[in-house]
Amino acid sequence: VAPERLKILNWGFQNSLYVLSGGSVHGSEIFWGATRGSSSRGTAWRDEIREGGSFLLFLTPAAPSPLSAASEGFTEALKDYSGPRKDTTFYDRSGSPLAALIEIPPTRVPEANE
């Protein structure tokens, strides 16, 4: 996955992915400064989803924090998305859900004059 296509929604994945993959997997952390309304890039979550990508998030954060706004905003916007997607859940050793990878192809948005 190209770095601009892997969009990390919670703190804790970037370094682990980089180390475990021998430097071949890294993404964009779009949670720094994000709000429930928009990603750190200033893009509304519904538009971030339409742009597509591979969204990676922890499913069980330890406690709510200022860094959880991205995963909360993304999850809310995803409820309204009805397009194609592929969901993969990763489990810990006890069988509890740990993380999710949600792959969404880009959705073409019509131009204003169409």
CSV table of C-alpha atoms in Angstrom, one decimal:
chain,number,residue,atom,x,y,z
A,1,VAL,CA,0.0,0.0,0.0
A,2,ALA,CA,1.4,3.4,-1.0
A,3,PRO,CA,1.9,5.7,2.1
A,4,GLU,CA,-0.8,8.2,0.8
A,5,ARG,CA,-3.2,5.3,0.6
A,6,LEU,CA,-2.7,3.8,4.1
A,7,LYS,CA,-4.4,6.2,6.4
A,8,ILE,CA,-3.8,5.6,10.1
A,9,LEU,CA,-6.6,6.7,12.4
A,10,ASN,CA,-5.1,6.1,15.9
A,11,TRP,CA,-1.7,6.5,17.5
A,12,GLY,CA,0.5,3.5,17.7
A,13,PHE,CA,0.6,1.9,14.3
A,14,GLN,CA,3.1,3.9,12.2
A,15,ASN,CA,6.4,2.8,14.0
A,16,SER,CA,5.2,-0.8,14.5
A,17,LEU,CA,4.3,-1.3,10.9
A,18,TYR,CA,7.6,0.3,9.7
A,19,VAL,CA,9.7,-1.9,12.0
A,20,LEU,CA,7.8,-5.2,11.5
A,21,SER,CA,7.8,-4.7,7.7
A,22,GLY,CA,11.5,-3.9,7.5
A,23,GLY,CA,10.7,-0.4,6.4
A,24,SER,CA,8.5,-1.4,3.5
A,25,VAL,CA,5.1,-0.4,5.1
A,26,HIS,CA,4.3,3.1,6.3
A,27,GLY,CA,1.3,5.4,6.0
A,28,SER,CA,-0.1,8.8,6.7
A,29,GLU,CA,-1.1,9.5,10.3
A,30,ILE,CA,-4.3,11.5,9.8
A,31,PHE,CA,-5.3,11.7,13.4
A,32,TRP,CA,-2.9,14.5,14.6
A,33,GLY,CA,-5.1,17.5,15.1
A,34,ALA,CA,-8.2,15.8,13.6
A,35,THR,CA,-11.6,16.6,14.8
A,36,ARG,CA,-14.9,14.6,14.7
A,37,GLY,CA,-15.7,16.6,11.6
A,38,SER,CA,-12.4,16.4,9.6
A,39,SER,CA,-9.1,14.7,9.3
A,40,SER,CA,-5.8,16.4,10.1
A,41,ARG,CA,-5.7,17.4,6.4
A,42,GLY,CA,-8.8,19.5,7.0
A,43,THR,CA,-10.8,17.1,4.8
A,44,ALA,CA,-14.4,16.2,6.0
A,45,TRP,CA,-14.5,12.5,6.9
A,46,ARG,CA,-17.1,11.8,4.2
A,47,ASP,CA,-14.8,13.2,1.6
A,48,GLU,CA,-11.8,11.4,3.1
A,49,ILE,CA,-13.8,8.2,2.6
A,50,ARG,CA,-14.8,9.1,-0.9
A,51,GLU,CA,-11.2,9.7,-1.7
A,52,GLY,CA,-10.6,6.1,-0.8
A,53,GLY,CA,-7.7,4.4,0.8
A,54,SER,CA,-6.8,1.8,3.4
A,55,PHE,CA,-7.9,3.0,6.8
A,56,LEU,CA,-6.3,1.4,9.8
A,57,LEU,CA,-7.6,1.8,13.3
A,58,PHE,CA,-7.5,0.2,16.8
A,59,LEU,CA,-10.9,-1.1,17.8
A,60,THR,CA,-10.4,-0.9,21.5
A,61,PRO,CA,-8.5,2.2,22.5
A,62,ALA,CA,-7.4,2.3,26.2
A,63,ALA,CA,-9.3,5.4,27.0
A,64,PRO,CA,-10.8,8.4,25.1
A,65,SER,CA,-8.2,11.0,24.3
A,66,PRO,CA,-7.7,14.0,22.1
A,67,LEU,CA,-6.3,11.5,19.6
A,68,SER,CA,-9.5,9.5,19.4
A,69,ALA,CA,-11.4,12.2,17.5
A,70,ALA,CA,-10.2,10.8,14.1
A,71,SER,CA,-11.4,7.3,14.7
A,72,GLU,CA,-14.7,8.6,16.1
A,73,GLY,CA,-15.3,10.9,13.2
A,74,PHE,CA,-14.3,8.3,10.6
A,75,THR,CA,-16.6,5.7,12.2
A,76,GLU,CA,-19.5,8.0,12.2
A,77,ALA,CA,-19.0,9.0,8.5
A,78,LEU,CA,-18.5,5.4,7.6
A,79,LYS,CA,-22.1,4.6,8.8
A,80,ASP,CA,-23.4,6.8,5.9
A,81,TYR,CA,-21.1,5.3,3.3
A,82,SER,CA,-22.8,2.6,1.2
A,83,GLY,CA,-20.2,2.1,-1.5
A,84,PRO,CA,-17.8,-0.9,-1.9
A,85,ARG,CA,-15.4,-1.7,0.8
A,86,LYS,CA,-13.4,-4.6,2.2
A,87,ASP,CA,-13.1,-5.0,6.0
A,88,THR,CA,-10.5,-7.0,7.7
A,89,THR,CA,-10.4,-7.5,11.5
A,90,PHE,CA,-7.3,-8.4,13.4
A,91,TYR,CA,-7.6,-10.3,16.7
A,92,ASP,CA,-5.3,-10.5,19.7
A,93,ARG,CA,-4.2,-13.8,21.2
A,94,SER,CA,-7.3,-14.1,23.3
A,95,GLY,CA,-9.6,-13.7,20.2
A,96,SER,CA,-10.7,-10.2,21.0
A,97,PRO,CA,-10.9,-7.7,18.1
A,98,LEU,CA,-7.8,-5.5,18.1
A,99,ALA,CA,-7.6,-3.6,14.9
A,100,ALA,CA,-9.5,-3.1,11.6
A,101,LEU,CA,-8.3,-2.4,8.1
A,102,ILE,CA,-11.1,-0.9,5.9
A,103,GLU,CA,-10.2,-0.7,2.3
A,104,ILE,CA,-12.2,1.7,0.2
A,105,PRO,CA,-11.7,2.3,-3.6
A,106,PRO,CA,-11.9,6.0,-4.6
A,107,THR,CA,-15.3,7.2,-5.5
A,108,ARG,CA,-15.6,9.7,-8.4
A,109,VAL,CA,-17.4,12.9,-7.3
A,110,PRO,CA,-19.3,14.6,-10.2
A,111,GLU,CA,-18.1,18.0,-11.2
A,112,ALA,CA,-20.3,21.0,-10.4
A,113,ASN,CA,-21.3,21.4,-14.1
A,114,GLU,CA,-22.3,17.7,-14.6
